């Protein structure tokens, strides 16, 4: 299963986080309204048993809601009573999938692991996606900072494309990317240099950068061959991307290697 995208790609970060409460349905609608072809959002688990899957970035509720405490200790019924900004509810992954398809967007589902629950979070997110992602639609694009989470994604849906999110590059990042058979490398724009971007690009994988809201910085990154940018403000960067040469590329998962006989 492959995902065809046009580069340079503008991906709404947490929806359109500069214009609407992050990781809410309103934010995803706003990204689509601004013309973003794709959105990124953070998927994590609740305190239910088995856990439900919701959109949320932080480990705790304080910064973006009127609640408090650990997200993965609170049941969905209680999380749904909170105000996630401008009266928005914390969305479930399932209702987000429905909206994505209604709006015709590509989705980058970032598996945001609950503290010390990498595999459990990834299994819940992948199960929800497997159950609710329409079989006839192009696949979602899965990413994570967590290698164990990416291993779960690879094992469960080897043919869905994966992105390796990088904060501090480990020495063996190339080996990890090869083993996980990731389609892209997703880097922090502030933490890389033109040289390190060139070395990341030398593996042949498209490199995407987060989180960029400044048009000049975006233009410079595109000039360095960055294939996609995560932005809180799609409408600011879409005209910058439109000035670049356009190219269609496909992102693919790869089947894991067969065990040796
Ligand atoms: O996926 C890109 C970006 O969302 C990664 O960082 O912390 O905003 O989830 P963060
Ligand atoms: Mg994210």
mmCIF file of C-alpha atoms and ligand atoms in Angstrom:
data_model
loop_
_atom_site.group_PDB
_atom_site.id
_atom_site.type_symbol
_atom_site.label_atom_id
_atom_site.label_comp_id
_atom_site.label_asym_id
_atom_site.label_seq_id
_atom_site.Cartn_x
_atom_site.Cartn_y
_atom_site.Cartn_z
ATOM 1 C CA UNK A 1 0.000 0.000 0.000
ATOM 2 C CA UNK A 2 1.519 3.283 -0.990
ATOM 3 C CA UNK A 3 0.676 6.870 -0.271
ATOM 4 C CA UNK A 4 1.237 9.320 -3.107
ATOM 5 C CA UNK A 5 1.993 12.883 -2.075
ATOM 6 C CA UNK A 6 3.053 16.018 -3.874
ATOM 7 C CA UNK A 7 6.225 17.599 -2.541
ATOM 8 C CA UNK A 8 7.042 19.941 -1.035
ATOM 9 C CA UNK A 9 4.219 18.920 1.288
ATOM 10 C CA UNK A 10 2.653 21.250 3.843
ATOM 11 C CA UNK A 11 1.368 19.303 6.833
ATOM 12 C CA UNK A 12 -0.834 21.075 9.354
ATOM 13 C CA UNK A 13 0.781 20.553 12.780
ATOM 14 C CA UNK A 14 -1.719 19.351 15.401
ATOM 15 C CA UNK A 15 -4.239 20.540 12.801
ATOM 16 C CA UNK A 16 -3.609 24.246 12.413
ATOM 17 C CA UNK A 17 -2.380 24.892 15.943
ATOM 18 C CA UNK A 18 -1.720 28.616 15.473
ATOM 19 C CA UNK A 19 -5.352 29.206 14.545
ATOM 20 C CA UNK A 20 -7.434 26.735 16.585
ATOM 21 C CA UNK A 21 -6.979 24.604 19.728
ATOM 22 C CA UNK A 22 -4.324 21.987 18.918
ATOM 23 C CA UNK A 23 -5.273 18.363 18.301
ATOM 24 C CA UNK A 24 -9.013 19.108 18.111
ATOM 25 C CA UNK A 25 -11.477 18.506 15.296
ATOM 26 C CA UNK A 26 -11.793 22.285 14.929
ATOM 27 C CA UNK A 27 -8.048 22.487 14.335
ATOM 28 C CA UNK A 28 -8.177 19.812 11.637
ATOM 29 C CA UNK A 29 -11.124 21.560 9.984
ATOM 30 C CA UNK A 30 -9.175 24.827 10.065
ATOM 31 C CA UNK A 31 -6.148 23.198 8.399
ATOM 32 C CA UNK A 32 -8.416 21.918 5.618
ATOM 33 C CA UNK A 33 -10.080 25.344 5.310
ATOM 34 C CA UNK A 34 -6.649 26.904 4.835
ATOM 35 C CA UNK A 35 -5.910 24.440 2.029
ATOM 36 C CA UNK A 36 -3.506 22.054 3.772
ATOM 37 C CA UNK A 37 -3.404 18.723 1.934
ATOM 38 C CA UNK A 38 -2.292 16.863 5.077
ATOM 39 C CA UNK A 39 -2.504 17.105 8.853
ATOM 40 C CA UNK A 40 -0.426 15.701 11.670
ATOM 41 C CA UNK A 41 -1.902 14.907 15.064
ATOM 42 C CA UNK A 42 -0.749 13.139 18.225
ATOM 43 C CA UNK A 43 -2.519 9.910 19.187
ATOM 44 C CA UNK A 44 -2.254 8.586 22.729
ATOM 45 C CA UNK A 45 -4.089 6.437 25.286
ATOM 46 C CA UNK A 46 -6.576 7.095 28.081
ATOM 47 C CA UNK A 47 -6.732 5.481 31.508
ATOM 48 C CA UNK A 48 -9.480 3.013 30.506
ATOM 49 C CA UNK A 49 -8.906 -0.734 30.510
ATOM 50 C CA UNK A 50 -8.513 -1.468 27.676
ATOM 51 C CA UNK A 51 -7.342 2.048 26.819
ATOM 52 C CA UNK A 52 -9.211 4.269 24.384
ATOM 53 C CA UNK A 53 -7.248 6.327 21.849
ATOM 54 C CA UNK A 54 -7.523 10.098 21.765
ATOM 55 C CA UNK A 55 -5.707 13.072 20.257
ATOM 56 C CA UNK A 56 -3.418 14.680 22.827
ATOM 57 C CA UNK A 57 0.160 15.932 22.891
ATOM 58 C CA UNK A 58 1.270 16.286 26.506
ATOM 59 C CA UNK A 59 1.474 13.655 29.267
ATOM 60 C CA UNK A 60 -0.649 15.895 31.477
ATOM 61 C CA UNK A 61 -3.813 17.912 31.016
ATOM 62 C CA UNK A 62 -2.885 21.346 32.382
ATOM 63 C CA UNK A 63 -1.441 23.166 29.362
ATOM 64 C CA UNK A 64 -4.255 22.615 26.877
ATOM 65 C CA UNK A 65 -7.364 21.854 28.956
ATOM 66 C CA UNK A 66 -9.184 23.053 32.067
ATOM 67 C CA UNK A 67 -8.355 19.716 33.745
ATOM 68 C CA UNK A 68 -5.297 18.381 35.517
ATOM 69 C CA UNK A 69 -3.296 15.203 36.044
ATOM 70 C CA UNK A 70 -2.001 12.423 33.868
ATOM 71 C CA UNK A 71 -3.882 11.812 30.613
ATOM 72 C CA UNK A 72 -3.254 8.067 30.689
ATOM 73 C CA UNK A 73 -4.747 7.773 34.185
ATOM 74 C CA UNK A 74 -8.089 9.363 33.320
ATOM 75 C CA UNK A 75 -10.976 7.507 31.673
ATOM 76 C CA UNK A 76 -12.372 8.719 28.385
ATOM 77 C CA UNK A 77 -15.735 9.592 29.974
ATOM 78 C CA UNK A 78 -13.985 12.115 32.235
ATOM 79 C CA UNK A 79 -11.608 13.414 29.554
ATOM 80 C CA UNK A 80 -14.617 14.179 27.368
ATOM 81 C CA UNK A 81 -16.016 16.573 29.964
ATOM 82 C CA UNK A 82 -12.933 18.828 29.686
ATOM 83 C CA UNK A 83 -12.581 21.963 27.599
ATOM 84 C CA UNK A 84 -9.666 21.504 25.188
ATOM 85 C CA UNK A 85 -9.900 25.163 24.124
ATOM 86 C CA UNK A 86 -12.724 27.337 22.793
ATOM 87 C CA UNK A 87 -15.222 24.741 24.018
ATOM 88 C CA UNK A 88 -13.709 21.911 21.957
ATOM 89 C CA UNK A 89 -13.694 18.344 23.282
ATOM 90 C CA UNK A 90 -10.664 16.080 23.206
ATOM 91 C CA UNK A 91 -11.368 13.989 20.098
ATOM 92 C CA UNK A 92 -11.153 10.221 19.819
ATOM 93 C CA UNK A 93 -8.973 8.793 17.075
ATOM 94 C CA UNK A 94 -12.046 7.109 15.633
ATOM 95 C CA UNK A 95 -13.952 10.357 15.107
ATOM 96 C CA UNK A 96 -10.806 11.983 13.750
ATOM 97 C CA UNK A 97 -10.457 9.243 11.125
ATOM 98 C CA UNK A 98 -14.034 9.938 10.005
ATOM 99 C CA UNK A 99 -13.345 13.685 9.719
ATOM 100 C CA UNK A 100 -10.085 13.151 7.815
ATOM 101 C CA UNK A 101 -11.953 11.211 5.154
ATOM 102 C CA UNK A 102 -14.856 13.640 5.051
ATOM 103 C CA UNK A 103 -12.352 16.450 4.390
ATOM 104 C CA UNK A 104 -10.195 14.439 1.963
ATOM 105 C CA UNK A 105 -6.961 15.013 3.903
ATOM 106 C CA UNK A 106 -3.854 12.894 4.218
ATOM 107 C CA UNK A 107 -3.081 12.067 7.826
ATOM 108 C CA UNK A 108 0.172 11.695 9.699
ATOM 109 C CA UNK A 109 -0.701 9.840 12.883
ATOM 110 C CA UNK A 110 2.062 10.440 15.412
ATOM 111 C CA UNK A 111 2.042 7.752 18.096
ATOM 112 C CA UNK A 112 2.660 9.814 21.243
ATOM 113 C CA UNK A 113 3.540 7.192 23.810
ATOM 114 C CA UNK A 114 2.226 7.466 27.373
ATOM 115 C CA UNK A 115 5.083 7.461 29.931
ATOM 116 C CA UNK A 116 6.741 3.997 30.007
ATOM 117 C CA UNK A 117 3.872 2.552 27.947
ATOM 118 C CA UNK A 118 5.376 2.661 24.444
ATOM 119 C CA UNK A 119 4.201 -0.732 23.238
ATOM 120 C CA UNK A 120 0.774 -0.498 24.861
ATOM 121 C CA UNK A 121 0.181 2.926 23.298
ATOM 122 C CA UNK A 122 1.304 1.772 19.865
ATOM 123 C CA UNK A 123 -0.805 -1.386 20.020
ATOM 124 C CA UNK A 124 -3.919 0.595 20.932
ATOM 125 C CA UNK A 125 -3.338 3.208 18.203
ATOM 126 C CA UNK A 126 -2.620 0.584 15.549
ATOM 127 C CA UNK A 127 -5.658 -1.490 16.572
ATOM 128 C CA UNK A 128 -7.923 1.562 16.294
ATOM 129 C CA UNK A 129 -6.460 2.403 12.886
ATOM 130 C CA UNK A 130 -6.770 -1.191 11.685
ATOM 131 C CA UNK A 131 -10.421 -1.264 12.790
ATOM 132 C CA UNK A 132 -11.521 2.132 11.499
ATOM 133 C CA UNK A 133 -9.276 3.241 8.627
ATOM 134 C CA UNK A 134 -11.266 2.625 5.409
ATOM 135 C CA UNK A 135 -9.770 -0.319 3.524
ATOM 136 C CA UNK A 136 -10.146 1.403 0.156
ATOM 137 C CA UNK A 137 -8.451 4.668 1.229
ATOM 138 C CA UNK A 138 -4.741 5.465 0.873
ATOM 139 C CA UNK A 139 -3.003 4.415 4.085
ATOM 140 C CA UNK A 140 -2.210 6.735 6.964
ATOM 141 C CA UNK A 141 1.382 7.773 7.495
ATOM 142 C CA UNK A 142 2.519 6.632 10.962
ATOM 143 C CA UNK A 143 5.329 8.293 12.901
ATOM 144 C CA UNK A 144 6.823 8.251 16.369
ATOM 145 C CA UNK A 145 9.850 9.297 18.380
ATOM 146 C CA UNK A 146 9.568 5.890 20.055
ATOM 147 C CA UNK A 147 11.444 3.049 18.344
ATOM 148 C CA UNK A 148 9.398 0.390 20.195
ATOM 149 C CA UNK A 149 6.218 2.111 18.943
ATOM 150 C CA UNK A 150 7.519 2.072 15.360
ATOM 151 C CA UNK A 151 8.365 -1.617 15.761
ATOM 152 C CA UNK A 152 4.729 -2.300 16.684
ATOM 153 C CA UNK A 153 3.531 -0.288 13.663
ATOM 154 C CA UNK A 154 5.919 -2.199 11.399
ATOM 155 C CA UNK A 155 4.835 -5.584 12.756
ATOM 156 C CA UNK A 156 1.119 -4.840 12.554
ATOM 157 C CA UNK A 157 0.874 -2.941 9.273
ATOM 158 C CA UNK A 158 4.178 -3.479 7.450
ATOM 159 C CA UNK A 159 2.812 -1.974 4.262
ATOM 160 C CA UNK A 160 1.758 1.336 5.811
ATOM 161 C CA UNK A 161 4.451 4.036 5.484
ATOM 162 C CA UNK A 162 6.332 5.053 8.617
ATOM 163 C CA UNK A 163 8.279 8.173 9.567
ATOM 164 C CA UNK A 164 11.145 8.086 12.061
ATOM 165 C CA UNK A 165 10.854 11.172 14.253
ATOM 166 C CA UNK A 166 14.231 12.347 15.408
ATOM 167 C CA UNK A 167 15.097 14.663 18.291
ATOM 168 C CA UNK A 168 18.629 13.651 19.348
ATOM 169 C CA UNK A 169 20.052 11.562 16.535
ATOM 170 C CA UNK A 170 21.480 8.343 18.023
ATOM 171 C CA UNK A 171 24.809 7.219 16.502
ATOM 172 C CA UNK A 172 23.059 4.258 14.885
ATOM 173 C CA UNK A 173 20.180 6.241 13.351
ATOM 174 C CA UNK A 174 20.871 4.813 9.880
ATOM 175 C CA UNK A 175 20.676 1.235 11.160
ATOM 176 C CA UNK A 176 17.461 2.017 13.036
ATOM 177 C CA UNK A 177 15.913 3.606 9.935
ATOM 178 C CA UNK A 178 16.906 0.581 7.832
ATOM 179 C CA UNK A 179 15.619 -1.939 10.350
ATOM 180 C CA UNK A 180 12.312 -0.097 10.797
ATOM 181 C CA UNK A 181 12.077 0.326 7.005
ATOM 182 C CA UNK A 182 10.893 3.861 7.449
ATOM 183 C CA UNK A 183 9.752 5.838 4.430
ATOM 184 C CA UNK A 184 10.845 9.230 5.799
ATOM 185 C CA UNK A 185 13.048 10.888 8.401
ATOM 186 C CA UNK A 186 11.208 13.607 10.315
ATOM 187 C CA UNK A 187 13.598 16.081 11.906
ATOM 188 C CA UNK A 188 13.486 19.099 14.175
ATOM 189 C CA UNK A 189 14.268 22.115 11.994
ATOM 190 C CA UNK A 190 16.133 23.909 14.803
ATOM 191 C CA UNK A 191 18.406 21.005 15.673
ATOM 192 C CA UNK A 192 19.825 20.210 12.246
ATOM 193 C CA UNK A 193 22.268 22.048 9.999
ATOM 194 C CA UNK A 194 22.642 22.122 6.199
ATOM 195 C CA UNK A 195 25.379 19.476 6.573
ATOM 196 C CA UNK A 196 23.332 17.189 8.788
ATOM 197 C CA UNK A 197 20.316 17.586 6.487
ATOM 198 C CA UNK A 198 22.510 16.555 3.564
ATOM 199 C CA UNK A 199 23.645 13.486 5.495
ATOM 200 C CA UNK A 200 20.056 12.604 6.412
ATOM 201 C CA UNK A 201 19.037 12.978 2.772
ATOM 202 C CA UNK A 202 21.915 10.755 1.659
ATOM 203 C CA UNK A 203 19.990 7.649 2.760
ATOM 204 C CA UNK A 204 17.629 8.352 -0.136
ATOM 205 C CA UNK A 205 14.623 8.904 2.106
ATOM 206 C CA UNK A 206 12.561 12.084 1.947
ATOM 207 C CA UNK A 207 13.307 14.296 4.972
ATOM 208 C CA UNK A 208 10.509 16.288 6.610
ATOM 209 C CA UNK A 209 10.994 19.060 9.168
ATOM 210 C CA UNK A 210 8.979 20.229 12.199
ATOM 211 C CA UNK A 211 7.795 22.753 13.328
ATOM 212 C CA UNK A 212 8.276 25.672 10.963
ATOM 213 C CA UNK A 213 6.062 28.744 10.813
ATOM 214 C CA UNK A 214 8.429 31.280 9.242
ATOM 215 C CA UNK A 215 8.233 31.595 5.417
ATOM 216 C CA UNK A 216 11.951 32.421 4.983
ATOM 217 C CA UNK A 217 13.001 29.425 7.061
ATOM 218 C CA UNK A 218 10.619 27.224 5.065
ATOM 219 C CA UNK A 219 12.019 28.491 1.745
ATOM 220 C CA UNK A 220 15.565 27.787 2.920
ATOM 221 C CA UNK A 221 14.625 24.256 4.015
ATOM 222 C CA UNK A 222 12.899 23.542 0.702
ATOM 223 C CA UNK A 223 16.014 24.819 -1.102
ATOM 224 C CA UNK A 224 17.991 22.230 0.902
ATOM 225 C CA UNK A 225 15.716 19.490 -0.401
ATOM 226 C CA UNK A 226 13.353 19.128 2.550
ATOM 227 C CA UNK A 227 10.314 17.266 1.196
ATOM 228 C CA UNK A 228 7.720 18.373 3.724
ATOM 229 C CA UNK A 229 7.164 20.792 6.576
ATOM 230 C CA UNK A 230 4.944 20.522 9.632
ATOM 231 C CA UNK A 231 3.490 23.938 10.383
ATOM 232 C CA UNK A 232 1.044 25.477 12.835
ATOM 233 C CA UNK A 233 -0.019 27.881 10.096
ATOM 234 C CA UNK A 234 -0.596 26.154 6.757
ATOM 235 C CA UNK A 235 -1.894 29.296 5.051
ATOM 236 C CA UNK A 236 1.423 31.069 5.716
ATOM 237 C CA UNK A 237 3.578 28.333 4.184
ATOM 238 C CA UNK A 238 1.390 27.041 1.327
ATOM 239 C CA UNK A 239 2.439 29.924 -0.967
ATOM 240 C CA UNK A 240 6.110 29.201 -0.163
ATOM 241 C CA UNK A 241 5.704 25.539 -1.130
ATOM 242 C CA UNK A 242 3.826 26.502 -4.295
ATOM 243 C CA UNK A 243 6.887 28.419 -5.560
ATOM 244 C CA UNK A 244 9.047 25.285 -5.438
ATOM 245 C CA UNK A 245 9.251 22.643 -8.191
ATOM 246 C CA UNK A 246 6.440 20.152 -7.588
ATOM 247 C CA UNK A 247 7.066 16.426 -7.591
ATOM 248 C CA UNK A 248 4.875 13.418 -6.914
ATOM 249 C CA UNK A 249 6.457 10.791 -4.692
ATOM 250 C CA UNK A 250 5.166 7.640 -3.086
ATOM 251 C CA UNK A 251 5.688 6.673 0.537
ATOM 252 C CA UNK A 252 5.576 2.963 1.202
ATOM 253 C CA UNK A 253 5.952 0.573 4.081
ATOM 254 C CA UNK A 254 8.032 -2.477 3.373
ATOM 255 C CA UNK A 255 7.302 -6.019 4.394
ATOM 256 C CA UNK A 256 9.623 -7.146 7.176
ATOM 257 C CA UNK A 257 12.436 -9.462 6.023
ATOM 258 C CA UNK A 258 11.472 -13.140 5.903
ATOM 259 C CA UNK A 259 12.972 -15.213 8.690
ATOM 260 C CA UNK A 260 15.970 -17.190 7.454
ATOM 261 C CA UNK A 261 15.180 -20.921 6.989
HETATM 262 O O1 LIG B 1 5.406 15.060 13.984
HETATM 263 C C1 LIG B 1 6.031 16.299 14.040
HETATM 264 C C2 LIG B 1 5.901 16.936 15.399
HETATM 265 O O2 LIG B 1 4.553 16.871 15.784
HETATM 266 C C3 LIG B 1 6.757 16.285 16.442
HETATM 267 O O3 LIG B 1 6.807 17.001 17.631
HETATM 268 O O4 LIG B 1 6.227 17.448 19.959
HETATM 269 O O5 LIG B 1 4.976 18.577 18.145
HETATM 270 O O6 LIG B 1 4.633 16.152 18.562
HETATM 271 P P1 LIG B 1 5.595 17.309 18.605
HETATM 272 MG MG1 LIG B 2 3.279 15.641 16.965
#
